[in-house]
Backbone as a chain_set.jsonl record, in Angstrom:
{"seq": "XXXXXXXXXXXXXXXXXXXXXXXXXXXXXXXXXXXXXXXXXXXXXXXXXXXXXXXXXXXXXXXXXXXXXXXXXXXXXXXXXXXXXXXXXXXXXXXXX", "coords": {"N": [[116.99, 162.96, 81.831], [114.904, 163.778, 83.191], [112.799, 164.597, 81.631], [111.551, 162.374, 80.659], [109.95, 159.123, 80.882], [111.732, 157.398, 81.844], [113.177, 157.947, 84.215], [111.254, 157.523, 86.198], [110.715, 154.808, 85.765], [113.244, 153.718, 86.299], [113.557, 154.44, 88.971], [111.554, 152.885, 90.148], [112.663, 150.387, 89.89], [114.865, 150.639, 91.426], [117.147, 151.689, 90.287], [119.771, 153.954, 89.812], [121.277, 156.932, 88.426], [124.086, 156.836, 88.74], [124.583, 154.131, 88.71], [124.754, 153.41, 86.048], [127.291, 154.163, 85.236], [128.83, 152.09, 86.069], [128.648, 150.096, 84.235], [130.651, 148.494, 82.131], [130.837, 147.072, 79.804], [130.639, 147.053, 76.225], [127.991, 148.922, 74.888], [125.016, 149.407, 72.995], [122.946, 151.871, 71.737], [120.096, 152.591, 69.943], [118.088, 154.843, 68.367], [115.191, 156.299, 66.839], [115.045, 159.177, 64.757], [112.724, 160.695, 65.12], [111.757, 159.863, 67.531], [109.944, 160.112, 70.561], [111.387, 159.693, 72.768], [113.956, 160.69, 72.761], [115.294, 162.386, 74.698], [116.022, 160.499, 76.65], [117.803, 158.934, 75.201], [119.971, 160.765, 74.824], [120.768, 161.128, 77.481], [121.442, 158.502, 78.306], [123.558, 158.076, 76.552], [125.356, 159.859, 77.597], [125.747, 158.82, 80.195], [126.575, 156.101, 80.018], [129.654, 154.567, 79.939], [130.942, 153.175, 77.837], [129.495, 153.491, 75.495], [128.009, 153.062, 72.375], [126.331, 154.709, 69.833], [123.439, 155.432, 67.832], [121.413, 157.383, 65.798], [118.696, 156.889, 63.874], [117.816, 158.268, 60.808], [114.818, 160.025, 59.837], [112.779, 158.44, 61.003], [110.685, 156.975, 63.529], [109.969, 156.034, 66.952], [109.471, 153.266, 66.908], [111.311, 151.961, 65.25], [112.657, 149.378, 64.962], [110.575, 147.692, 64.251], [109.325, 148.923, 62.098], [111.376, 149.401, 60.223], [113.111, 146.959, 60.052], [115.417, 145.952, 58.792], [117.331, 148.008, 58.8], [117.739, 148.243, 61.542], [118.757, 145.662, 62.186], [121.047, 145.672, 60.594], [122.618, 147.733, 61.805], [122.862, 146.665, 64.389], [124.234, 144.298, 63.769], [126.696, 145.366, 62.818], [127.627, 146.498, 65.197], [127.879, 144.198, 66.825], [129.813, 142.722, 65.39], [132.006, 144.455, 65.577], [132.438, 144.436, 68.312], [132.799, 141.822, 69.079], [135.238, 140.534, 69.822], [135.908, 141.904, 72.173], [133.742, 141.208, 73.81], [134.069, 138.435, 73.908], [136.466, 138.253, 75.299], [135.675, 139.404, 77.698], [133.803, 137.509, 78.557], [135.49, 135.319, 78.964], [137.15, 136.299, 81.015], [135.31, 136.558, 83.019], [134.841, 133.966, 83.742], [137.057, 133.107, 85.017], [138.658, 132.639, 88.141], [139.665, 135.114, 90.376]], "CA": [[116.004, 161.953, 82.071], [113.777, 164.413, 83.865], [111.714, 164.807, 80.679], [111.105, 161.086, 80.134], [109.424, 158.17, 81.849], [112.833, 156.538, 82.27], [113.533, 158.182, 85.61], [110.242, 156.851, 86.999], [110.939, 153.374, 85.629], [114.475, 153.378, 87.006], [113.285, 154.56, 90.406], [110.756, 151.727, 90.569], [113.557, 149.223, 89.928], [115.992, 150.954, 92.298], [118.309, 152.053, 89.481], [120.093, 155.379, 89.843], [122.163, 157.325, 87.326], [125.471, 156.4, 88.945], [124.683, 152.712, 88.369], [125.116, 153.275, 84.646], [128.736, 154.314, 85.076], [129.443, 150.807, 86.414], [128.528, 149.188, 83.091], [131.847, 148.687, 81.311], [130.687, 146.361, 78.532], [130.128, 147.878, 75.127], [126.54, 148.978, 74.781], [124.52, 150.061, 71.792], [121.607, 152.456, 71.804], [119.622, 153.017, 68.631], [116.802, 155.539, 68.446], [114.752, 156.976, 65.632], [115.137, 160.643, 64.79], [111.465, 161.28, 65.569], [111.321, 159.212, 68.767], [109.678, 161.023, 71.673], [112.276, 159.299, 73.873], [115.326, 161.158, 72.525], [115.991, 162.83, 75.911], [116.62, 159.33, 77.285], [118.956, 158.611, 74.354], [121.082, 161.667, 75.136], [121.223, 160.875, 78.858], [122.142, 157.213, 78.309], [124.832, 158.295, 75.849], [126.212, 160.566, 78.561], [126.001, 158.027, 81.401], [127.222, 154.816, 79.75], [131.031, 154.879, 79.581], [131.388, 152.517, 76.611], [128.271, 153.501, 74.702], [127.995, 153.383, 70.954], [124.966, 155.159, 69.624], [123.02, 155.723, 66.462], [120.068, 157.916, 65.576], [118.291, 156.579, 62.51], [117.092, 159.417, 60.267], [113.477, 159.968, 59.246], [112.002, 157.321, 61.547], [110.251, 157.221, 64.9], [110.348, 155.203, 68.089], [109.333, 151.835, 66.638], [112.137, 151.665, 64.08], [112.952, 147.96, 64.717], [109.407, 147.056, 63.64], [109.019, 149.583, 60.834], [112.506, 149.192, 59.313], [113.962, 145.984, 60.748], [116.715, 145.757, 58.122], [118.246, 149.034, 59.316], [118.063, 147.88, 62.917], [119.616, 144.475, 62.161], [122.332, 146.096, 60.026], [123.375, 148.455, 62.834], [123.165, 145.716, 65.445], [125.279, 143.428, 63.239], [127.962, 146.115, 62.837], [128.029, 146.615, 66.598], [128.305, 142.879, 67.304], [131.082, 142.394, 64.733], [133.048, 145.319, 66.134], [132.651, 144.168, 69.726], [132.861, 140.382, 69.359], [136.456, 140.206, 70.565], [135.802, 142.462, 73.52], [132.776, 140.411, 74.556], [134.658, 137.12, 74.149], [137.446, 138.432, 76.373], [134.917, 139.632, 78.923], [133.231, 136.217, 78.966], [136.589, 134.506, 79.483], [137.613, 136.83, 82.292], [134.258, 136.332, 84.006], [134.857, 132.563, 84.163], [138.277, 132.845, 85.782], [138.694, 133.136, 89.512], [140.762, 136.068, 90.615]], "C": [[114.783, 162.554, 82.767], [112.571, 164.572, 82.946], [111.182, 163.505, 80.094], [110.497, 160.255, 81.249], [110.553, 157.314, 82.428], [113.152, 156.724, 83.746], [112.544, 157.488, 86.538], [110.457, 155.339, 86.96], [112.188, 152.936, 86.384], [114.263, 153.425, 88.507], [112.517, 153.353, 90.932], [111.622, 150.476, 90.714], [114.777, 149.466, 90.815], [117.269, 151.303, 91.55], [118.522, 153.56, 89.596], [121.147, 155.67, 88.775], [123.589, 156.83, 87.512], [125.656, 154.918, 88.651], [125.136, 152.515, 86.926], [126.623, 153.375, 84.435], [129.487, 153.028, 85.406], [129.39, 149.797, 85.275], [129.718, 149.433, 82.162], [131.774, 147.973, 79.967], [130.239, 147.322, 77.446], [128.606, 147.795, 75.078], [126.157, 149.73, 73.518], [123.136, 150.614, 72.08], [121.268, 152.979, 70.41], [118.238, 153.628, 68.823], [116.469, 156.106, 67.078], [114.782, 158.482, 65.833], [113.882, 161.293, 65.37], [110.942, 160.647, 66.857], [111.049, 160.25, 69.85], [110.603, 160.742, 72.863], [113.711, 159.769, 73.678], [116.007, 161.741, 73.762], [116.651, 161.666, 76.663], [117.865, 158.899, 76.516], [120.17, 159.454, 74.762], [121.637, 161.405, 76.535], [121.966, 159.54, 78.947], [123.51, 157.337, 77.641], [125.847, 158.975, 76.773], [126.641, 159.653, 79.713], [126.777, 156.733, 81.162], [128.639, 155.043, 79.227], [131.505, 154.276, 78.26], [130.213, 152.391, 75.639], [128.554, 153.862, 73.249], [126.55, 153.678, 70.601], [124.704, 155.501, 68.169], [121.615, 156.29, 66.5], [119.743, 157.665, 64.111], [117.444, 157.724, 61.965], [115.705, 159.057, 59.741], [112.646, 158.772, 59.725], [111.709, 157.598, 63.017], [110.732, 156.183, 65.89], [110.334, 153.708, 67.781], [110.135, 151.391, 65.413], [112.461, 150.185, 63.894], [111.793, 147.222, 64.033], [109.179, 147.605, 62.234], [110.116, 149.352, 59.788], [113.498, 148.213, 59.948], [115.325, 145.784, 60.102], [117.74, 146.772, 58.607], [118.696, 148.691, 60.738], [119.045, 146.713, 62.948], [120.991, 144.82, 61.6], [123.191, 146.77, 61.091], [123.755, 147.551, 64.006], [124.286, 144.774, 65.007], [126.643, 144.1, 63.238], [128.506, 146.213, 64.259], [128.574, 145.279, 67.107], [129.627, 142.455, 66.675], [132.231, 143.18, 65.353], [133.409, 144.914, 67.558], [132.764, 142.69, 70.077], [134.09, 140.022, 70.176], [136.365, 140.702, 71.998], [134.858, 141.621, 74.371], [133.317, 139.018, 74.858], [135.671, 137.196, 75.293], [136.743, 138.636, 77.712], [134.358, 138.317, 79.448], [134.316, 135.316, 79.563], [137.029, 134.99, 80.851], [136.574, 136.587, 83.384], [134.262, 134.89, 84.516], [136.074, 132.22, 84.992], [138.148, 133.388, 87.194], [139.887, 134.053, 89.678], [141.401, 135.811, 91.946]], "O": [[113.752, 161.895, 82.906], [111.441, 164.673, 83.423], [110.429, 163.535, 79.121], [110.528, 160.643, 82.417], [110.343, 156.587, 83.399], [113.376, 155.742, 84.455], [112.945, 156.923, 87.556], [110.39, 154.668, 87.991], [112.185, 151.892, 87.037], [114.734, 152.55, 89.234], [112.793, 152.859, 92.025], [111.351, 149.615, 91.551], [115.633, 148.59, 90.941], [118.36, 151.222, 92.116], [117.577, 154.341, 89.491], [121.82, 154.762, 88.287], [124.238, 156.442, 86.54], [126.773, 154.485, 88.37], [125.833, 151.546, 86.624], [127.165, 152.729, 83.538], [130.66, 152.893, 85.059], [130.027, 148.747, 85.351], [129.782, 150.46, 81.486], [132.58, 148.252, 79.079], [129.537, 148.295, 77.721], [128.023, 146.719, 75.212], [126.901, 150.587, 73.041], [122.267, 149.915, 72.6], [122.045, 153.705, 69.79], [117.338, 152.998, 69.377], [117.356, 156.361, 66.263], [114.57, 158.987, 66.936], [113.967, 162.325, 66.035], [109.792, 160.877, 67.231], [111.844, 161.172, 70.036], [110.592, 161.479, 73.849], [114.607, 159.286, 74.371], [117.225, 161.603, 73.879], [117.721, 161.835, 77.247], [118.873, 158.539, 77.123], [121.252, 158.923, 75.012], [122.849, 161.455, 76.742], [123.009, 159.458, 79.596], [124.495, 156.77, 78.113], [127.043, 158.687, 76.724], [127.789, 159.716, 80.154], [127.556, 156.315, 82.018], [128.809, 155.654, 78.172], [132.401, 154.834, 77.627], [129.976, 151.337, 75.049], [129.244, 154.836, 72.949], [125.645, 152.963, 71.032], [125.611, 155.811, 67.398], [120.731, 155.74, 67.157], [120.428, 158.164, 63.218], [116.457, 158.112, 62.59], [115.461, 157.946, 59.27], [111.905, 158.17, 58.948], [112.416, 158.371, 63.663], [111.763, 155.54, 65.695], [111.126, 152.96, 68.354], [109.684, 150.548, 64.638], [112.54, 149.744, 62.747], [112.012, 146.243, 63.321], [108.88, 146.858, 61.302], [109.823, 149.134, 58.612], [114.599, 148.605, 60.335], [116.294, 145.475, 60.796], [118.905, 146.424, 58.804], [119.869, 148.829, 61.088], [120.051, 146.766, 63.654], [121.999, 144.308, 62.086], [124.359, 146.421, 61.261], [124.853, 147.666, 64.55], [125.19, 144.483, 65.791], [127.64, 143.482, 63.613], [129.702, 146.031, 64.49], [129.621, 145.244, 67.753], [130.478, 141.885, 67.358], [133.299, 142.63, 65.619], [134.565, 145.036, 67.963], [132.82, 142.341, 71.256], [133.981, 139.266, 71.141], [136.714, 139.979, 72.932], [135.152, 141.352, 75.536], [133.062, 138.472, 75.931], [135.724, 136.311, 76.147], [137.17, 138.1, 78.734], [134.43, 138.041, 80.645], [134.077, 134.63, 80.557], [137.256, 134.183, 81.753], [136.93, 136.427, 84.552], [133.747, 134.617, 85.6], [136.124, 131.156, 85.609], [137.594, 134.466, 87.409], [140.978, 133.783, 89.174], [142.341, 136.509, 92.325]]}, "num_chains": 1, "name": "protein.A"}
């Protein structure tokens, strides 16, 4: 993250790298192959314990705008795969321990 703006943005919000390890929910990161933010992609992939990731080939940083069908397809696959896990998480969050 030293080579991106992410560290500055996280610092401004009081977020530190160890905070990411506390996120146990499935997460999805999608970046374009030509995105200038790929160093952030690699660091997030390393820090998030339940991270699923995808690099879309031959596209840049604004892939959701330029090729929205690819973005929606990958997001849909992620949501289908993780629907049960998220439903269980939502149920457990409503129960008192």
